[in-house]
Each structure stands twice: as structure tokens, then as C-alpha cells.
Coordinates of C-alpha atoms and ligand atoms in Angstrom, one line a residue:
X163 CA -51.3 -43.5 38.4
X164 CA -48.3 -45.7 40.6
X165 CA -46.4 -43.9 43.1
X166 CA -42.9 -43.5 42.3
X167 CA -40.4 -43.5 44.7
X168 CA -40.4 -40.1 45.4
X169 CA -44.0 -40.3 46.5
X170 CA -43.3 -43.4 48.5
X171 CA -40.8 -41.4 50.8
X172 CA -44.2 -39.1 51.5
X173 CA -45.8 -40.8 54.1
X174 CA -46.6 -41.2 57.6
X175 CA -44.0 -43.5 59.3
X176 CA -45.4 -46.8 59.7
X177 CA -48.4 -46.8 62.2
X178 CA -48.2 -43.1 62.8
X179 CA -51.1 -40.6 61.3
X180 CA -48.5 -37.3 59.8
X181 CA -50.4 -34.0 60.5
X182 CA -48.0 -31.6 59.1
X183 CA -47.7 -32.1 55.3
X184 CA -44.5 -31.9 53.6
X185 CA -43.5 -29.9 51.3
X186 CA -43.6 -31.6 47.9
X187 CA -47.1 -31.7 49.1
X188 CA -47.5 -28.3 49.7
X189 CA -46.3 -27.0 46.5
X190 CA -48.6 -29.2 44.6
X191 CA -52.1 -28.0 46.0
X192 CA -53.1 -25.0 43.5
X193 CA -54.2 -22.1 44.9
X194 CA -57.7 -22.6 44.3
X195 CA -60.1 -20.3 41.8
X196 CA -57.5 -17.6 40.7
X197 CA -58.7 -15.0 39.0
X198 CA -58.1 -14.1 35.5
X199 CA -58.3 -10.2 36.0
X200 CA -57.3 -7.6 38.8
X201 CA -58.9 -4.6 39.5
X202 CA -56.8 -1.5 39.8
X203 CA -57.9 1.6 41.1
X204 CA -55.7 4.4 40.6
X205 CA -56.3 7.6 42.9
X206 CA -54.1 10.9 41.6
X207 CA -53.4 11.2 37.9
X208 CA -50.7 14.3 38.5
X209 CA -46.8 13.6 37.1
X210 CA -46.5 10.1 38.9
X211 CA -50.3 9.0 38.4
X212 CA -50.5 9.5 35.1
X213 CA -47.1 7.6 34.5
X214 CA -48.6 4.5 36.2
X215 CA -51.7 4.5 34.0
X216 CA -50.0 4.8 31.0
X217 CA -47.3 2.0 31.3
X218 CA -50.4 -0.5 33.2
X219 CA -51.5 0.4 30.0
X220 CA -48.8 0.4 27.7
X221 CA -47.4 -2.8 29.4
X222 CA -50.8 -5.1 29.9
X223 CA -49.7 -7.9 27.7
X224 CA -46.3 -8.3 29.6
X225 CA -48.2 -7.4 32.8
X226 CA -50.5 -10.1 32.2
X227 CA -47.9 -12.7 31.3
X228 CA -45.8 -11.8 34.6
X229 CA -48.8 -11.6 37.0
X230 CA -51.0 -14.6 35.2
X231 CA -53.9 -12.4 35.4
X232 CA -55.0 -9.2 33.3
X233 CA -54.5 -6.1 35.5
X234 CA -57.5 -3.8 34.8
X235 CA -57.8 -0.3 35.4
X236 CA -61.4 0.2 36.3
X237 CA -60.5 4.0 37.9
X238 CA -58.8 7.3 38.2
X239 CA -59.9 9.0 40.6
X240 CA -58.7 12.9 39.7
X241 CA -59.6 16.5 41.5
X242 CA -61.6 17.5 38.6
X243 CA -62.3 16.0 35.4
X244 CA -61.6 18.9 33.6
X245 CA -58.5 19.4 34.2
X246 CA -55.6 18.6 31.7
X247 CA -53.6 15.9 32.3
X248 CA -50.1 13.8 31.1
X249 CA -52.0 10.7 29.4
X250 CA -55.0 9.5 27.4
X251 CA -57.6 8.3 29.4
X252 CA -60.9 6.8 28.4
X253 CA -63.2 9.5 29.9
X254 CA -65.0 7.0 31.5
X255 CA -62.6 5.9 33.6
X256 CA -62.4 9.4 35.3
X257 CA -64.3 9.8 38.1
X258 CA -64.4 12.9 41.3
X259 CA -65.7 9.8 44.0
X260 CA -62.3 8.2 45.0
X261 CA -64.1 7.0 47.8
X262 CA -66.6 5.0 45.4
X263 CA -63.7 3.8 43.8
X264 CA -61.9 2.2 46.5
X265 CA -64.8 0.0 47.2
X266 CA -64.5 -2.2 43.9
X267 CA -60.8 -2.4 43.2
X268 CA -58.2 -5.8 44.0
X269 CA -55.2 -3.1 43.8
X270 CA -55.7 0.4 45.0
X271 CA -52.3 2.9 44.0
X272 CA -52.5 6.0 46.4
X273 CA -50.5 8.4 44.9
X274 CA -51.9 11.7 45.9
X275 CA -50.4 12.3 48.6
X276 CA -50.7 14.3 51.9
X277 CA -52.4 12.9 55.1
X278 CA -56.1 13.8 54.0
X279 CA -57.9 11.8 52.4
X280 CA -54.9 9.7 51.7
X281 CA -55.4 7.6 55.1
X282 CA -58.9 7.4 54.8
X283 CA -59.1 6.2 51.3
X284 CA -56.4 3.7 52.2
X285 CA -58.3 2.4 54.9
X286 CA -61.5 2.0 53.3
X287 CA -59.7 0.5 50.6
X288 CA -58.4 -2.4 52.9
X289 CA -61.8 -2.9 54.4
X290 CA -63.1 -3.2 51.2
X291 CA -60.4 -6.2 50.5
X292 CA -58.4 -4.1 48.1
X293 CA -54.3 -4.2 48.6
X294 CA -52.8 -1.0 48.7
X295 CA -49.6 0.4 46.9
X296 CA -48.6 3.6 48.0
X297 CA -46.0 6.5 47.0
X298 CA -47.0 8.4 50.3
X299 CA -44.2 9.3 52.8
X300 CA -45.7 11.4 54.9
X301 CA -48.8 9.3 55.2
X302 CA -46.5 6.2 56.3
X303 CA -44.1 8.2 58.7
X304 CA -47.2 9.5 60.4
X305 CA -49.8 6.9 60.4
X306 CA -47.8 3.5 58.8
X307 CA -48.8 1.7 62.1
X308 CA -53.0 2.2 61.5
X309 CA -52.2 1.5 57.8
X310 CA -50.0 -1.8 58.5
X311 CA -53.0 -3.1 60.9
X312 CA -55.9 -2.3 59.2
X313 CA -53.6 -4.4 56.0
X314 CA -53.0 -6.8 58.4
X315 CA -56.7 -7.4 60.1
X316 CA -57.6 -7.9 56.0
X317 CA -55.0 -10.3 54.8
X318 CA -54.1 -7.8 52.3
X319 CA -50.9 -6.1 51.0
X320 CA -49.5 -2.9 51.8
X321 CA -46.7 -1.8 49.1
X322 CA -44.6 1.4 49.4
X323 CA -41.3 1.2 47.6
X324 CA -42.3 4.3 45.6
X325 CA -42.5 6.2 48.9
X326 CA -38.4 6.2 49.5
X327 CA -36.1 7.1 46.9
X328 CA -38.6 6.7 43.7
X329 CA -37.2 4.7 41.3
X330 CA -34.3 2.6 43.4
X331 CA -35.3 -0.4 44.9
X332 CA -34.7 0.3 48.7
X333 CA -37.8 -0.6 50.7
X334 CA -38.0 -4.2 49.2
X335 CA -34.0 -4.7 50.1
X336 CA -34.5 -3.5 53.2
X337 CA -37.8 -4.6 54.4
X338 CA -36.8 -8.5 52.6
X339 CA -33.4 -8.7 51.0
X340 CA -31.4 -7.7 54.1
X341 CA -34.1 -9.5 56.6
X342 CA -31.8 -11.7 57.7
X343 CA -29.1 -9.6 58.3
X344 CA -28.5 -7.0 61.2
X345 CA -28.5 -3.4 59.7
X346 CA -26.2 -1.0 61.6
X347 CA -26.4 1.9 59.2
X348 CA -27.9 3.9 56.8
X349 CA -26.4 6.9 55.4
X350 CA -28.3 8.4 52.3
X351 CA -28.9 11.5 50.0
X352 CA -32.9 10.6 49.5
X353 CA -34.4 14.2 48.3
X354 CA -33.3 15.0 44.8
X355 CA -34.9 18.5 44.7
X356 CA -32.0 19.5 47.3
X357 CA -29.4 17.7 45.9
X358 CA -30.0 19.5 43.0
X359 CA -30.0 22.9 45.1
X360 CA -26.4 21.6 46.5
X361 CA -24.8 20.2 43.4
X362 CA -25.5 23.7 41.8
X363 CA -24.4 25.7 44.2
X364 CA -20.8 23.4 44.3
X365 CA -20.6 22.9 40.2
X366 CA -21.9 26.2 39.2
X367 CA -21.1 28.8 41.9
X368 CA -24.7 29.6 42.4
X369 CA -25.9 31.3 45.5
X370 CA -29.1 29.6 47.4
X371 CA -31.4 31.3 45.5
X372 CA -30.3 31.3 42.1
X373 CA -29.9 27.2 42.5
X374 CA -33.9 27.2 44.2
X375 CA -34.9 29.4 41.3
X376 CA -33.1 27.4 38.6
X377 CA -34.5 23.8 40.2
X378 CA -38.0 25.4 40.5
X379 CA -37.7 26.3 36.5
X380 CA -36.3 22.7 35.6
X381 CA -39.8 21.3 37.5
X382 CA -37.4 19.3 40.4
X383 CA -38.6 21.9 43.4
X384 CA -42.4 22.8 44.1
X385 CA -43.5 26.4 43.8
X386 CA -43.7 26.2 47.4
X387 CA -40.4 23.8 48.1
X388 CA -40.7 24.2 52.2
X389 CA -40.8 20.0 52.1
X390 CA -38.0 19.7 50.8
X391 CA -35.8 22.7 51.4
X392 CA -36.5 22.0 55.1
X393 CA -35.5 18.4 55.6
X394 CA -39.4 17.1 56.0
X395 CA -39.3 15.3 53.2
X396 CA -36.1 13.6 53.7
X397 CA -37.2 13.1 57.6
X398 CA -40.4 11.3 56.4
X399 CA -38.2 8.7 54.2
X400 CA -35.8 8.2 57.5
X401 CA -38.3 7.2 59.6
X402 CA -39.7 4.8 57.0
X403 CA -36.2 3.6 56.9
X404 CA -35.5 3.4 59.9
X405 CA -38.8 1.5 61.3
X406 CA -38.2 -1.1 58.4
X407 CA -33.9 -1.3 59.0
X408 CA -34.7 -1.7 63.3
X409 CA -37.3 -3.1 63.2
X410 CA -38.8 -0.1 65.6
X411 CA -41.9 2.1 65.2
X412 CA -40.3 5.4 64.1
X413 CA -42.9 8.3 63.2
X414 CA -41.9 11.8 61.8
X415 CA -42.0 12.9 64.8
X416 CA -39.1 11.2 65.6
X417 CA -36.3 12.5 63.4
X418 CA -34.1 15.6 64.0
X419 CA -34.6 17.7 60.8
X420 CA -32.2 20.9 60.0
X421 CA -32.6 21.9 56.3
X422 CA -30.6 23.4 53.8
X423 CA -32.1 27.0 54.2
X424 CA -28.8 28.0 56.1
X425 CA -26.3 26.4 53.7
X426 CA -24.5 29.3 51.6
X427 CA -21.9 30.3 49.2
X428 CA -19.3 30.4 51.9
X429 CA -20.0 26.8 53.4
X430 CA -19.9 25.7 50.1
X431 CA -16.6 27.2 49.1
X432 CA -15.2 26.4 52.3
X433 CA -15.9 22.7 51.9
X434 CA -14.2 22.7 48.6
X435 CA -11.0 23.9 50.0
X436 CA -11.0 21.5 52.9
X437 CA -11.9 18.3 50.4
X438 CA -15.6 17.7 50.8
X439 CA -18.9 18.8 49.6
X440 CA -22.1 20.0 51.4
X441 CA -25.3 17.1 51.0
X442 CA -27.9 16.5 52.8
X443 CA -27.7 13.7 54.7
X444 CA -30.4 11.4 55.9
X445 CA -29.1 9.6 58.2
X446 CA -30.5 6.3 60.6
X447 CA -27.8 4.3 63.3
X448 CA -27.7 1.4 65.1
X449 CA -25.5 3.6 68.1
X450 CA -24.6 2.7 71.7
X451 CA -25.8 4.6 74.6
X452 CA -25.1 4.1 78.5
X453 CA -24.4 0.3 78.0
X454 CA -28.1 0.2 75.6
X455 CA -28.8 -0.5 71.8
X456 CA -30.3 2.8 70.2
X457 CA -30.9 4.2 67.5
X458 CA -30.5 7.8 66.0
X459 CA -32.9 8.9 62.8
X460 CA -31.7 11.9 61.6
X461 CA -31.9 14.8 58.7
X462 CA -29.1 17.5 58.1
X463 CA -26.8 19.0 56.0
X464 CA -23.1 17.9 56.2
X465 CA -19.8 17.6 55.0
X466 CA -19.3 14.5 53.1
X467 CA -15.1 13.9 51.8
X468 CA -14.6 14.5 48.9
X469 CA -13.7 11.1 47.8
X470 CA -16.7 9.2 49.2
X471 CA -19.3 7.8 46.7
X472 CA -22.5 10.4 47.6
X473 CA -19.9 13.5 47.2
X474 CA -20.0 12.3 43.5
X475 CA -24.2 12.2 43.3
X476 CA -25.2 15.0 41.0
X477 CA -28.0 16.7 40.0
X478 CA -31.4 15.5 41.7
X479 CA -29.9 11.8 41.7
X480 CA -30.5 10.0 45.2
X481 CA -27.8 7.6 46.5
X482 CA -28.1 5.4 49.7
X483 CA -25.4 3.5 52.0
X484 CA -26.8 0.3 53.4
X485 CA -24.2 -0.4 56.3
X486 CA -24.9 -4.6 57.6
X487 CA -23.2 -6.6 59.8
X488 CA -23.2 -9.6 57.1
X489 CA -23.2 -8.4 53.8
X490 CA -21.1 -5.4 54.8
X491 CA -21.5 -1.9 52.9
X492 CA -23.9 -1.7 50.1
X493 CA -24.8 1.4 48.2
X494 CA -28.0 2.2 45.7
X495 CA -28.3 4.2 43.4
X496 CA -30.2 6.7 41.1
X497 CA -33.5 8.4 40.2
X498 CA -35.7 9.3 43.6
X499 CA -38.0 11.3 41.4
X500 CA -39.9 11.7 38.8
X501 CA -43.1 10.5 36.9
X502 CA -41.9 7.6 35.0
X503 CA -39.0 6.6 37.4
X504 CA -41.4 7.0 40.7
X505 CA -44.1 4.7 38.7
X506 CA -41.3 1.6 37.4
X507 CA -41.3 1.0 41.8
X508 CA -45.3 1.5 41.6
X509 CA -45.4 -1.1 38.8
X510 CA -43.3 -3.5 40.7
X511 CA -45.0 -3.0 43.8
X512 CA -48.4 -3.7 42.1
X513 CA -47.1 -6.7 40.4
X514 CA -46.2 -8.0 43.6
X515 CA -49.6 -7.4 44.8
X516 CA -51.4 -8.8 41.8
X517 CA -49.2 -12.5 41.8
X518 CA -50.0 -12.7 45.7
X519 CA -53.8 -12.4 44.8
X520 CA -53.2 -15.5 41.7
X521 CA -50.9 -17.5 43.5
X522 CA -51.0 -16.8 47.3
X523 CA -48.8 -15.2 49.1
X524 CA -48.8 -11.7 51.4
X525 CA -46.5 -8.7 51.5
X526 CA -44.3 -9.1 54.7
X527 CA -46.5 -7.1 58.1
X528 CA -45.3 -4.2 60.4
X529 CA -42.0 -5.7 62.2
X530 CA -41.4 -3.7 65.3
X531 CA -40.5 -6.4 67.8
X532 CA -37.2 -5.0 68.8
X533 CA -38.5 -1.2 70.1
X534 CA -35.2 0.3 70.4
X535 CA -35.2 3.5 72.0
X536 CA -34.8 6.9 70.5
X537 CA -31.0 8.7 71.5
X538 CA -32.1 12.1 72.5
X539 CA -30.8 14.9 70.3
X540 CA -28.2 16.1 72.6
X541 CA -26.5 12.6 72.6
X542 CA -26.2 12.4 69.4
X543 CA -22.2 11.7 68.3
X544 CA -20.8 13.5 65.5
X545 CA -17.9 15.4 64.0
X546 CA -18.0 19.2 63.4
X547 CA -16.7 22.0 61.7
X548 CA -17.2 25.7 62.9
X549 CA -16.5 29.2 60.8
X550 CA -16.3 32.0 63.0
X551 CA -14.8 35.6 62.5
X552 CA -12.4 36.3 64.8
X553 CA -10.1 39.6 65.7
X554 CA -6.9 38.8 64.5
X555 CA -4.5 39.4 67.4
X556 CA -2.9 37.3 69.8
X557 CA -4.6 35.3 72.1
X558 CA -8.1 34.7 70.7
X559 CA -7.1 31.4 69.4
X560 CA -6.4 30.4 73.0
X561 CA -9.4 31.5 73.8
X562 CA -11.4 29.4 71.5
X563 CA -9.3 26.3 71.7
X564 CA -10.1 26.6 75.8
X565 CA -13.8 26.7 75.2
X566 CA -13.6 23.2 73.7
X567 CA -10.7 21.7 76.0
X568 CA -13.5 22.5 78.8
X569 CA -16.4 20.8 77.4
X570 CA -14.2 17.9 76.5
X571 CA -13.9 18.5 72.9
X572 CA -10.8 17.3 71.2
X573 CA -9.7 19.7 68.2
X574 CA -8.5 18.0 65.0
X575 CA -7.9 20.8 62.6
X576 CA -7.8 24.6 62.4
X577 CA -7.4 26.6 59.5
X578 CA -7.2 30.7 59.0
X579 CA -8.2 32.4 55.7
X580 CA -4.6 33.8 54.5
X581 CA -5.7 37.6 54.4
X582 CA -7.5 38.9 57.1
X583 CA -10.0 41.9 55.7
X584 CA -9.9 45.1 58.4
X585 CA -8.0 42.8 61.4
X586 CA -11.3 40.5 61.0
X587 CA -9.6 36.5 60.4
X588 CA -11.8 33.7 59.4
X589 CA -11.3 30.8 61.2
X590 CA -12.0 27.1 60.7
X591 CA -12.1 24.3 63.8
X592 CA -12.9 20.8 62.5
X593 CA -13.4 18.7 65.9
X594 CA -12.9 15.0 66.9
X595 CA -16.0 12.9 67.5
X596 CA -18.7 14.7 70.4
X597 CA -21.9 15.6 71.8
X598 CA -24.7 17.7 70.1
X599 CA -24.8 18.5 73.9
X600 CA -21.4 19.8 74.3
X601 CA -21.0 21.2 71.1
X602 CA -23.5 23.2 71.6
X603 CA -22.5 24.3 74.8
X604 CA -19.7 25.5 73.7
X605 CA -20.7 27.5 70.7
X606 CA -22.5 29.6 73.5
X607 CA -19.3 30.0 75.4
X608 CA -17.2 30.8 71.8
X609 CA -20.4 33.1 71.0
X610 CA -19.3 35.5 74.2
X611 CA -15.7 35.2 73.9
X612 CA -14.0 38.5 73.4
X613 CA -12.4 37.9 70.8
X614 CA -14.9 36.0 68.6
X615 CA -17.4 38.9 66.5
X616 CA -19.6 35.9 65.2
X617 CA -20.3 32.1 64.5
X618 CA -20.9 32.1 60.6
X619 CA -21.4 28.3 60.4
X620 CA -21.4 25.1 62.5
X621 CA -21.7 21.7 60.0
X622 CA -21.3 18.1 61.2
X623 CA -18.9 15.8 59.0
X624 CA -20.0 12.0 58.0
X625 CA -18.9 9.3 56.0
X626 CA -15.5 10.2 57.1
Ligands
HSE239 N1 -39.6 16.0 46.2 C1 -38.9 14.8 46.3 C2 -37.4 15.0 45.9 C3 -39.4 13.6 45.6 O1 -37.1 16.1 45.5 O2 -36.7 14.1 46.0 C4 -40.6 13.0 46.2 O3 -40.3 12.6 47.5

């Protein structure tokens, strides 16, 4: 065939060999032999599991058509075959060996869970040249760096955006969109099953409890909710978060978790009447410290006003707040749980895989080049709001308002309930921005004023 012009332009210049093809070049070499089916493995087959097998099945012509190669599922790899379980299987397909299985898979999806056998069966996986997609939090928060490596070492991929906020698209945005911006911020309500527990107690005056009890009966909190009641769960999608957003190893270990075990039907009342509601907050910063970038990763309840966007997510929805220095505030929301929602991000994240193994391609590795140092609890920077019950005579609000002038803490607002109950007044002190370190400081030095019976409630404000 005669070159056209175009071609002509592709050349060495005269008397020169070119070493480096160009691109028009590049793009037209096929990837060579691709294959015309995938082997997916899939190990778990609880309420996420057995939504992935059924839409890999329900979906395999589209599948195929997006991916250009049949996705097969050769395995599920289950507890115990006799078990009931949310889909029709081909019995054969069942199998007790998930270590078998991960030996002769392209695609292996990890959803059960836990650290054991999770990070083994990933590993082996990898070795055996399968790419791995992953729902597994607390698997990545503990051990993502072995997983990356081992991924790494293979040339395979490792997928996870199932493992933060199910169903939104958050890892990818973070981990590709926004990798060419500068995040400063991320602000987020990432555990529906206590979102649910808060939004209940706010909408329909229920006491801890009653809203535990009612999210356990609607199938949103586990029979034993510790995970999530207690912040870990939320801590395990911060650190993801934040290792991906600074580009900085951060590990479980890492985050300060409070849970929501303390929240009650006063804090919640109270917040009403001084315009905000009680979330929890995962929170991960971009903060300055002694001159030095940092960063703080973070898991707690808090007052959020009233008229921010997450004061309006309900139920067990999930909401996040992107903060960048380029593309400025962005927000995502909806489901972050679920069987069907949690397996539409497996399903992307194994469609992903599947076109990297037909047309080349890799899913981006571990970036922790920047290593920004942890701020130590105590340094963190926040605003507060303490109840206390006070005597009501004069004086004691002197008293408490001097226990914060001499740690430095600038008051914004105080408030007293209108009828004090047997010369016992509640009182409210909102402060200015300050210290973990010297707020806590002086809630030991209110705790022993005279006048002060008790601390009822200390909660930091954000997103104001
Ligand atoms: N249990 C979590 C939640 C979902 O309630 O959001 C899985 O991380």
C-alpha cells in the first residue's frame, strides 16, 4: 500500500536512526493474542457475593461486548456448600477449596472479608497471575502495601472501589480522576449503618438503642455492630482515603476513631436547637504544622450545620466532600451499602481488569512518594461544643469562661437551658478553633471547678 502523507511525517529525520516510536505508531501495534474469555473466580457468595455472580451472569452478553472477551465464572468459593444462599448457582461451580480456586482464575473478586484468609488468598491469587478486585477495607487499611507489591511484582491489577463507600465511585476519582490535582480535604459520612442510627435518632426521636435495634431489624447493622458503631469501619475507609488523596502510606493504625456509642438523646436535641445535626464524620486533611505539610486522618462524631449538604444525608445513604486545590469542592453521593449497590463498583472494577487483560493496560500502583507525616492527636485543630451541668448562682460562669481564657481558648457562644431543674442549669460553650491538647486540658480543669457537677458532652463542629 503507498504511504500517505500522514505516514510520510513518521520517520526518522534524514540520516538519523528514531529509537522512540511515535505515537500513531504505537496505537497501531495490537496487543498481541487476546483472549476470548476471562476467568473469574469469585470467593464469598454472602449479600455482596451473590449479587456479583448474579449480574456477571445476568449481564454476560453486555459484559462481553464492553470487555471484548467473555467473562467466565469458573468458581465460588463458599463456607459450606450447604448452606442457602441469595442466587442460582450451577452446583458445580461451588467449591470449599478457595485456595484451589485462586490458582486458575484471570480475575479473582475477594469479597469475604476480614484479614484471614482474605490476604492470603489475595496473594496467592497474584502469584498465580490472577488480578484481584477487592471489597475488603480492613484488609487494605492493614496490609494494602504487601497487597499493592505482591500486584505490582506480577504486573497484575489490584481493584478496590467497592471497599469505600459501596456503590459511589470514590476510589477511582480519587486514585485517577483527581490525580492531577492537589487534594486538601476530605470530609465524608462513609458508614451507612450509623448514619442510619443518627438520622433516626434526629427524624424520629429515638434513643440509641431503639435506632440500633430498629437498623439491626431493617438488615443495615450486624448482630454484632461493634465495626461500625465504633468508628472501625469508617477508620478503615479513611485510611484508604487518605493513603490514595496524599499520596502517603496510612494504615488503620493511623486514624483517631471515637464512635457513636456516646452520642444520646440530649446531644441530639441539643444540636437541633443550635442549627446542626450529629454525623459521623470521617474526616482526612492536608493541615499545617510547625512550618510542615501534615496530614490528619480522622473518625468521630460531630456537629455538622444544619444547612450544609451531609446534614441532609438520610437513612444509611453515604455522602463525601472532595475539597481540591483545582477543581475546588466536589461532593458524591449515595448508596455505601448493600448487595446489589456494593457489586455495580465490583462489576466496574472487574471490567476494568478484564479490558486491561484484552487490550493492555494496568491499574495505577501504590503512590506514596510524598510520606507526609501524621499530626499527633493532641494537635489536631477543631471547633467544640461542651454541655455541662452547672449550679446556677453567680459566679460559675466566670469560672468556666476562665478555664478556657487560660488555656488560650477563645469562646464563641454560650447558651443556658431557660429553666433550671432543682438550681442545676445546663450550659452550652461552643469555642473558636483549638487544640485537642488544650481542650482537653481544660475539660479537666472545668471537671474540678466548684461550680461545675458534670461534663455531659464535649462534640467537635465541622463543615462550618
Ligand atoms: N457496614 C458498612 C456500612 C458497609 O454500614 O456502611 C460496609 O462497609
Amino acid at each position: 500500500m503507498a504511504a500517505g502523507p500522514a505516514d510520510q511525517d513518521v520517520g526518522a529525520y534524514p540520516g538519523h536512526a528514531r529509537v522512540t516510536p511515535t505515537i500513531s505508531e504505537v496505537q497501531r501495534v495490537p496487543f498481541p493474542h487476546p483472549p476470548t474469555a476471562l476467568r473469574v473466580a469469585l470467593l464469598g457468595c454472602g449479600v455482596v457475593g451473590s449479587q456479583v455472580a448474579h449480574l456477571l451472569l445476568e449481564q454476560e452478553k453486555d459484559l462481553t461486548a464492553r470487555v471484548g472477551a467473555r467473562l467466565e465464572l469458573v468458581g465460588v468459593a463458599v463456607r459450606s456448600i450447604d448452606e442457602p444462599r441469595g442466587v442460582e448457582l450451577d452446583d458445580a461451580l461451588l467449591t470449599e477449596d478457595a485456595a484451589e480456586l485462586v490458582t486458575r482464575a484471570d480475575i479473582v473478586v475477594e469479597v469475604i472479608g476480614g484479614l484471614e484468609p482474605a490476604r492470603t488468598l489475595q496473594l496467592s491469587a497474584i502469584e498465580h497471575g490472577a488480578s484481584v478486585v477487592t471489597a475488603n477495607k480492613a484488609l487494605l487499611a492493614t496490609h494494602g502495601p504487601e497487597i499493592y507489591a505482591a500486584a505490582d511484582a506480577a504486573g497484575v491489577d489490584l481493584y478496590f472501589e467497592a471497599a469505600v463507600a459501596g456503590a459511589i465511585p470514590l476510589v477511582r476519582p480519587v486514585r485517577e480522576s483527581l490525580a492531577g490535582d492537589r487534594i486538601l480535604r476530605i470530609l465524608g459520612i462513609v458508614n451507612g449503618t450509623t448514619n442510619y442510627i443518627l438520622d433516626a435518632m434526629t427524624t424520629q426521636d429515638l434513643d440509641f438503642d431503639e435506632a440500633l435495634r430498629t437498623a439491626q431489624e431493617l438488615g443495615y447493622a450486624e448482630a454484632d455492630p461493634t465495626a461500625d458503631v465504633e468508628g472501625h469501619d469508617a477508620a478503615a475507609k479513611a485510611a484508604i482515603l487518605a493513603s490514595l488523596a496524599f499520596h502517603t502510606r496510612v494504615t488503620l493504625a493511623d486514624v483517631s476513631v471515637e464512635g457513636i456509642r456516646g452520642i444520646d438523646a440530649d446531644d441530639v436535641r441539643w444540636a437541633a436547637q443550635t442549627g446542626h445535626v450529629v454525623k459521623l464524620l470521617a474526616i482526612a486533611e492536608r493541615v499545617e504544622s510547625n512550618g510542615r505539610e501534615a496530614i490528619s486522618v480522622r473518625v468521630h462524631p460531630a456537629l455538622v450545620p444544619a444547612g450544609h449538604p451531609l446534614a441532609s444525608v438520610h437513612g444509611a445513604f453515604n455522602a463525601v466532600f472532595v475539597e481540591t486545590a483545582a477543581a475546588g469542592p466536589l461532593m458524591f453521593y449515595g448508596q455505601g451499602a448493600g448487595g446489589r449497590p456494593t457489586a455495580s463498583a465490583i462489576l466496574g472494577d472487574v471490567v476494568s481488569a478484564a479490558r486491561h487483560r484484552v487490550h493492555g493496560g494496568k491499574a495505577p500502583s501504590e503512590s506514596f512518594y510524598a510520606q507526609l507525616p501524621l499530626l499527633p492527636a493532641a494537635a489536631i485543630r477543631t471547633h467544640y461544643q461542651l454541655r455541662m451541668d452547672v449550679a446556677d448562682r453567680p459566679g460559675v460562669l466566670a469560672q468556666v469562661a476562665g478555664a478556657f481564657a487560660e488555656r488560650g481558648i477563645s469562646i464563641e457562644t454560650v447558651r443556658q437551658a431557660p429553666e433550671p431543674v432543682d438550681g442545676v442549669a445546663e450550659l452550652l460553650v461552643a469555642t473558636h478553633a483549638a487544640d485537642e491538647g488544650a481542650l482537653a486540658g481544660t475539660l479537666e480543669a472545668i471537671s474540678s471547678l466548684s461550680g461545675v457537677l458534670a461534663v455531659t458532652s464535649v462534640l467537635r463542629i465541622e463543615a462550618s
